[in-house]
PDB file of C-alpha atoms and ligand atoms in Angstrom:
ATOM      1  CA  MET I   1     -42.598  -2.788   9.567  1.00  0.00           C
ATOM      2  CA  THR I   2     -45.639  -2.230   7.356  1.00  0.00           C
ATOM      3  CA  ALA I   3     -45.393  -0.430   4.001  1.00  0.00           C
ATOM      4  CA  ALA I   4     -47.172   2.548   5.544  1.00  0.00           C
ATOM      5  CA  SER I   5     -44.828   2.910   8.504  1.00  0.00           C
ATOM      6  CA  GLN I   6     -41.846   2.436   6.179  1.00  0.00           C
ATOM      7  CA  MET I   7     -43.114   5.256   3.989  1.00  0.00           C
ATOM      8  CA  ILE I   8     -43.642   7.544   6.982  1.00  0.00           C
ATOM      9  CA  ALA I   9     -40.083   6.835   8.136  1.00  0.00           C
ATOM     10  CA  GLN I  10     -38.933   7.712   4.599  1.00  0.00           C
ATOM     11  CA  LEU I  11     -40.812  11.023   4.750  1.00  0.00           C
ATOM     12  CA  GLU I  12     -39.173  11.891   8.048  1.00  0.00           C
ATOM     13  CA  GLN I  13     -35.799  11.056   6.477  1.00  0.00           C
ATOM     14  CA  LEU I  14     -36.482  13.267   3.444  1.00  0.00           C
ATOM     15  CA  PHE I  15     -37.279  16.209   5.726  1.00  0.00           C
ATOM     16  CA  ALA I  16     -34.055  15.599   7.649  1.00  0.00           C
ATOM     17  CA  ASP I  17     -31.768  14.934   4.659  1.00  0.00           C
ATOM     18  CA  ARG I  18     -33.107  17.238   1.973  1.00  0.00           C
ATOM     19  CA  GLY I  19     -35.378  19.645   3.845  1.00  0.00           C
ATOM     20  CA  ALA I  20     -32.631  22.248   4.130  1.00  0.00           C
ATOM     21  CA  ARG I  21     -32.993  22.992   0.421  1.00  0.00           C
ATOM     22  CA  GLN I  22     -33.928  26.589  -0.094  1.00  0.00           C
ATOM     23  CA  TYR I  23     -37.569  27.147  -0.989  1.00  0.00           C
ATOM     24  CA  HIS I  24     -37.663  28.902  -4.388  1.00  0.00           C
ATOM     25  CA  GLY I  25     -35.615  31.901  -3.430  1.00  0.00           C
ATOM     26  CA  GLU I  26     -37.741  32.455  -0.284  1.00  0.00           C
ATOM     27  CA  PRO I  27     -36.055  33.147   3.083  1.00  0.00           C
ATOM     28  CA  VAL I  28     -37.009  29.705   4.490  1.00  0.00           C
ATOM     29  CA  SER I  29     -35.928  26.133   3.804  1.00  0.00           C
ATOM     30  CA  THR I  30     -38.365  23.738   2.139  1.00  0.00           C
ATOM     31  CA  ALA I  31     -38.801  21.769   5.383  1.00  0.00           C
ATOM     32  CA  GLN I  32     -39.440  24.960   7.391  1.00  0.00           C
ATOM     33  CA  HIS I  33     -41.914  26.081   4.756  1.00  0.00           C
ATOM     34  CA  MET I  34     -43.903  22.837   4.969  1.00  0.00           C
ATOM     35  CA  LEU I  35     -43.774  22.771   8.785  1.00  0.00           C
ATOM     36  CA  GLN I  36     -45.064  26.364   8.873  1.00  0.00           C
ATOM     37  CA  SER I  37     -47.874  25.436   6.435  1.00  0.00           C
ATOM     38  CA  ALA I  38     -48.938  22.541   8.663  1.00  0.00           C
ATOM     39  CA  ALA I  39     -48.812  24.729  11.779  1.00  0.00           C
ATOM     40  CA  LEU I  40     -51.108  27.284  10.107  1.00  0.00           C
ATOM     41  CA  ALA I  41     -53.550  24.539   9.067  1.00  0.00           C
ATOM     42  CA  GLU I  42     -53.558  23.056  12.548  1.00  0.00           C
ATOM     43  CA  ARG I  43     -54.028  26.450  14.180  1.00  0.00           C
ATOM     44  CA  GLU I  44     -57.100  27.036  11.999  1.00  0.00           C
ATOM     45  CA  GLY I  45     -58.559  23.710  13.121  1.00  0.00           C
ATOM     46  CA  ALA I  46     -58.323  22.122   9.654  1.00  0.00           C
ATOM     47  CA  ALA I  47     -59.245  18.451   9.203  1.00  0.00           C
ATOM     48  CA  PRO I  48     -56.352  16.013   9.829  1.00  0.00           C
ATOM     49  CA  GLU I  49     -56.231  15.191   6.098  1.00  0.00           C
ATOM     50  CA  LEU I  50     -55.621  18.854   5.295  1.00  0.00           C
ATOM     51  CA  VAL I  51     -53.023  19.264   8.035  1.00  0.00           C
ATOM     52  CA  ALA I  52     -51.163  16.313   6.494  1.00  0.00           C
ATOM     53  CA  ALA I  53     -51.589  17.798   3.016  1.00  0.00           C
ATOM     54  CA  ALA I  54     -50.126  21.105   4.232  1.00  0.00           C
ATOM     55  CA  LEU I  55     -47.216  19.284   5.886  1.00  0.00           C
ATOM     56  CA  LEU I  56     -46.373  17.287   2.761  1.00  0.00           C
ATOM     57  CA  HIS I  57     -47.481  19.589  -0.050  1.00  0.00           C
ATOM     58  CA  ASP I  58     -44.002  20.302  -1.425  1.00  0.00           C
ATOM     59  CA  ILE I  59     -42.501  16.865  -0.823  1.00  0.00           C
ATOM     60  CA  GLY I  60     -42.160  16.677  -4.623  1.00  0.00           C
ATOM     61  CA  HIS I  61     -39.402  19.288  -4.345  1.00  0.00           C
ATOM     62  CA  LEU I  62     -37.424  16.868  -2.173  1.00  0.00           C
ATOM     63  CA  LEU I  63     -37.820  13.889  -4.499  1.00  0.00           C
ATOM     64  CA  HIS I  64     -35.705  15.144  -7.389  1.00  0.00           C
ATOM     65  CA  ASP I  65     -31.987  15.682  -7.778  1.00  0.00           C
ATOM     66  CA  LEU I  66     -32.159  18.540 -10.237  1.00  0.00           C
ATOM     67  CA  GLY I  67     -30.719  21.179  -7.926  1.00  0.00           C
ATOM     68  CA  GLU I  68     -32.236  23.960  -5.829  1.00  0.00           C
ATOM     69  CA  ASP I  69     -32.404  26.578  -8.559  1.00  0.00           C
ATOM     70  CA  ILE I  70     -34.275  24.460 -11.069  1.00  0.00           C
ATOM     71  CA  ALA I  71     -37.211  26.947 -11.328  1.00  0.00           C
ATOM     72  CA  GLU I  72     -34.786  29.820 -11.924  1.00  0.00           C
ATOM     73  CA  GLN I  73     -33.496  27.799 -14.860  1.00  0.00           C
ATOM     74  CA  GLY I  74     -36.996  27.816 -16.322  1.00  0.00           C
ATOM     75  CA  VAL I  75     -37.842  24.160 -15.604  1.00  0.00           C
ATOM     76  CA  ASP I  76     -41.195  23.174 -14.070  1.00  0.00           C
ATOM     77  CA  THR I  77     -40.620  19.894 -12.204  1.00  0.00           C
ATOM     78  CA  ARG I  78     -44.386  19.298 -11.755  1.00  0.00           C
ATOM     79  CA  HIS I  79     -43.612  18.766  -8.077  1.00  0.00           C
ATOM     80  CA  GLU I  80     -47.311  18.703  -7.173  1.00  0.00           C
ATOM     81  CA  VAL I  81     -47.919  15.648  -9.371  1.00  0.00           C
ATOM     82  CA  ALA I  82     -44.714  13.907  -8.261  1.00  0.00           C
ATOM     83  CA  GLY I  83     -45.605  14.493  -4.603  1.00  0.00           C
ATOM     84  CA  ALA I  84     -49.214  13.303  -4.894  1.00  0.00           C
ATOM     85  CA  ARG I  85     -48.100  10.149  -6.735  1.00  0.00           C
ATOM     86  CA  TYR I  86     -45.425   9.415  -4.202  1.00  0.00           C
ATOM     87  CA  LEU I  87     -47.885   9.657  -1.306  1.00  0.00           C
ATOM     88  CA  ALA I  88     -50.845   7.896  -2.974  1.00  0.00           C
ATOM     89  CA  PRO I  89     -49.912   4.321  -1.939  1.00  0.00           C
ATOM     90  CA  ILE I  90     -50.550   5.055   1.732  1.00  0.00           C
ATOM     91  CA  PHE I  91     -52.619   8.252   2.051  1.00  0.00           C
ATOM     92  CA  PRO I  92     -56.275   8.846   1.089  1.00  0.00           C
ATOM     93  CA  ASN I  93     -57.333  11.181  -1.720  1.00  0.00           C
ATOM     94  CA  ALA I  94     -58.289  13.792   0.862  1.00  0.00           C
ATOM     95  CA  VAL I  95     -54.541  14.157   1.496  1.00  0.00           C
ATOM     96  CA  THR I  96     -53.161  13.719  -2.020  1.00  0.00           C
ATOM     97  CA  GLU I  97     -55.740  15.669  -4.067  1.00  0.00           C
ATOM     98  CA  PRO I  98     -55.153  19.069  -2.415  1.00  0.00           C
ATOM     99  CA  ILE I  99     -51.423  18.438  -2.943  1.00  0.00           C
ATOM    100  CA  ARG I 100     -51.898  17.563  -6.619  1.00  0.00           C
ATOM    101  CA  LEU I 101     -54.035  20.670  -7.088  1.00  0.00           C
ATOM    102  CA  HIS I 102     -52.157  23.242  -5.003  1.00  0.00           C
ATOM    103  CA  VAL I 103     -50.402  24.710  -8.035  1.00  0.00           C
ATOM    104  CA  ALA I 104     -53.677  24.934  -9.964  1.00  0.00           C
ATOM    105  CA  ALA I 105     -55.130  26.632  -6.859  1.00  0.00           C
ATOM    106  CA  LYS I 106     -52.591  29.423  -7.187  1.00  0.00           C
ATOM    107  CA  ARG I 107     -53.624  29.890 -10.826  1.00  0.00           C
ATOM    108  CA  ALA I 108     -57.286  29.834  -9.711  1.00  0.00           C
ATOM    109  CA  LEU I 109     -56.806  32.399  -6.940  1.00  0.00           C
ATOM    110  CA  CYS I 110     -55.305  34.769  -9.495  1.00  0.00           C
ATOM    111  CA  GLY I 111     -58.563  34.457 -11.448  1.00  0.00           C
ATOM    112  CA  ILE I 112     -60.801  34.874  -8.374  1.00  0.00           C
ATOM    113  CA  GLU I 113     -59.061  37.669  -6.458  1.00  0.00           C
ATOM    114  CA  PRO I 114     -57.667  40.513  -8.562  1.00  0.00           C
ATOM    115  CA  ASP I 115     -55.162  41.543  -5.868  1.00  0.00           C
ATOM    116  CA  TYR I 116     -53.916  38.001  -5.198  1.00  0.00           C
ATOM    117  CA  PHE I 117     -51.347  38.184  -7.980  1.00  0.00           C
ATOM    118  CA  ASP I 118     -49.956  41.435  -6.569  1.00  0.00           C
ATOM    119  CA  ARG I 119     -49.291  39.761  -3.229  1.00  0.00           C
ATOM    120  CA  LEU I 120     -47.267  36.881  -4.707  1.00  0.00           C
ATOM    121  CA  THR I 121     -43.551  36.865  -3.984  1.00  0.00           C
ATOM    122  CA  PRO I 122     -41.159  37.153  -6.956  1.00  0.00           C
ATOM    123  CA  GLY I 123     -40.327  33.431  -6.678  1.00  0.00           C
ATOM    124  CA  SER I 124     -44.013  32.595  -6.815  1.00  0.00           C
ATOM    125  CA  VAL I 125     -44.621  34.830  -9.833  1.00  0.00           C
ATOM    126  CA  ARG I 126     -41.725  33.164 -11.652  1.00  0.00           C
ATOM    127  CA  SER I 127     -43.091  29.672 -11.024  1.00  0.00           C
ATOM    128  CA  LEU I 128     -46.637  30.814 -11.920  1.00  0.00           C
ATOM    129  CA  ALA I 129     -45.446  31.728 -15.404  1.00  0.00           C
ATOM    130  CA  LEU I 130     -43.891  28.271 -15.825  1.00  0.00           C
ATOM    131  CA  GLN I 131     -47.072  26.632 -14.519  1.00  0.00           C
ATOM    132  CA  GLY I 132     -49.395  28.204 -17.088  1.00  0.00           C
ATOM    133  CA  GLY I 133     -50.203  31.645 -15.632  1.00  0.00           C
ATOM    134  CA  PRO I 134     -53.505  32.832 -14.082  1.00  0.00           C
ATOM    135  CA  MET I 135     -56.818  31.030 -14.821  1.00  0.00           C
ATOM    136  CA  SER I 136     -59.749  32.878 -16.344  1.00  0.00           C
ATOM    137  CA  ALA I 137     -62.378  33.969 -13.778  1.00  0.00           C
ATOM    138  CA  GLU I 138     -64.831  31.399 -15.172  1.00  0.00           C
ATOM    139  CA  LEU I 139     -62.432  28.469 -14.984  1.00  0.00           C
ATOM    140  CA  ALA I 140     -61.313  29.569 -11.518  1.00  0.00           C
ATOM    141  CA  GLU I 141     -64.878  29.511 -10.206  1.00  0.00           C
ATOM    142  CA  THR I 142     -65.483  26.012 -11.556  1.00  0.00           C
ATOM    143  CA  PHE I 143     -62.277  24.950  -9.829  1.00  0.00           C
ATOM    144  CA  ALA I 144     -63.245  26.509  -6.476  1.00  0.00           C
ATOM    145  CA  ASP I 145     -66.710  24.887  -6.574  1.00  0.00           C
ATOM    146  CA  LYS I 146     -65.276  21.365  -6.400  1.00  0.00           C
ATOM    147  CA  PRO I 147     -64.469  19.983  -2.927  1.00  0.00           C
ATOM    148  CA  ALA I 148     -60.886  19.078  -3.880  1.00  0.00           C
ATOM    149  CA  GLY I 149     -60.491  22.516  -5.480  1.00  0.00           C
ATOM    150  CA  SER I 150     -61.630  24.383  -2.387  1.00  0.00           C
ATOM    151  CA  ALA I 151     -59.376  22.195  -0.193  1.00  0.00           C
ATOM    152  CA  ALA I 152     -56.462  23.031  -2.490  1.00  0.00           C
ATOM    153  CA  ILE I 153     -57.286  26.740  -2.194  1.00  0.00           C
ATOM    154  CA  ALA I 154     -57.242  26.483   1.617  1.00  0.00           C
ATOM    155  CA  LEU I 155     -53.867  24.755   1.369  1.00  0.00           C
ATOM    156  CA  ARG I 156     -52.618  27.469  -0.961  1.00  0.00           C
ATOM    157  CA  ARG I 157     -53.376  30.203   1.567  1.00  0.00           C
ATOM    158  CA  TRP I 158     -51.350  28.436   4.264  1.00  0.00           C
ATOM    159  CA  ASP I 159     -48.641  27.871   1.653  1.00  0.00           C
ATOM    160  CA  GLU I 160     -48.438  31.622   0.952  1.00  0.00           C
ATOM    161  CA  GLY I 161     -48.289  32.412   4.678  1.00  0.00           C
ATOM    162  CA  ALA I 162     -45.536  29.914   5.394  1.00  0.00           C
ATOM    163  CA  LYS I 163     -42.479  31.891   4.379  1.00  0.00           C
ATOM    164  CA  VAL I 164     -41.577  33.573   7.661  1.00  0.00           C
ATOM    165  CA  PRO I 165     -37.851  33.407   8.482  1.00  0.00           C
ATOM    166  CA  GLY I 166     -37.158  31.997  11.941  1.00  0.00           C
ATOM    167  CA  ALA I 167     -40.796  31.214  12.889  1.00  0.00           C
ATOM    168  CA  GLU I 168     -41.005  28.753  15.791  1.00  0.00           C
ATOM    169  CA  VAL I 169     -43.236  25.837  14.799  1.00  0.00           C
ATOM    170  CA  PRO I 170     -43.555  22.168  15.808  1.00  0.00           C
ATOM    171  CA  GLY I 171     -41.177  19.747  14.066  1.00  0.00           C
ATOM    172  CA  PHE I 172     -41.995  16.734  11.905  1.00  0.00           C
ATOM    173  CA  ALA I 173     -42.274  14.409  14.902  1.00  0.00           C
ATOM    174  CA  HIS I 174     -45.287  16.366  16.158  1.00  0.00           C
ATOM    175  CA  TYR I 175     -47.270  15.090  13.160  1.00  0.00           C
ATOM    176  CA  LEU I 176     -46.257  11.420  13.354  1.00  0.00           C
ATOM    177  CA  PRO I 177     -49.410  10.279  15.213  1.00  0.00           C
ATOM    178  CA  LEU I 178     -51.634  12.101  12.717  1.00  0.00           C
ATOM    179  CA  LEU I 179     -49.758  10.662   9.722  1.00  0.00           C
ATOM    180  CA  ARG I 180     -49.844   7.145  11.170  1.00  0.00           C
ATOM    181  CA  GLN I 181     -53.545   7.369  11.797  1.00  0.00           C
ATOM    182  CA  LEU I 182     -54.311   8.605   8.262  1.00  0.00           C
ATOM    183  CA  ALA I 183     -52.121   5.911   6.720  1.00  0.00           C
ATOM    184  CA  GLY I 184     -53.388   3.159   9.020  1.00  0.00           C
ATOM    185  CA  ALA I 185     -49.810   2.502  10.110  1.00  0.00           C
TER     186      ALA I 185
HETATM  187 FE1  FE2 R 201     -45.392  25.496  -0.887  1.00  0.00          FE
END
């Protein structure tokens, strides 16, 4: 088994073993949330790299053992950095950068769209405060102008839409060919 296929098997295992963790007080599990994000990306015809990014964007939440209610306790686990680092050995930047930046993208969207903040769920508002709060309009525009920034913003929109209880979406196995191709496994 190559390092890449080993890592992909590990990802599948993380979804199975830890994916049932509740997603920040939202009515879906973390695995369901990521699968719904990927389904939205795929439905919009996003590039394979972005579909993979959507599928794996919160993997950082499954890497720690700090408990499900860690954000409620006021701790920011920097899951976006942990996730991007974890995936970097086998996936290209086009997968890991939107993941690393998807929290910043939420802060940016608050600076770009005045009503974006109002649409955030309570769990999302709570984590936003821990993550540094909204960006200024100027900083947000600079962020959105960069390719990785705009990819992260696209990811963020799927992320926000992926909290539907009981939605029927493809499982992890559906994405194995795409992940293998991106990782050269
Ligand atoms: Fe998410």
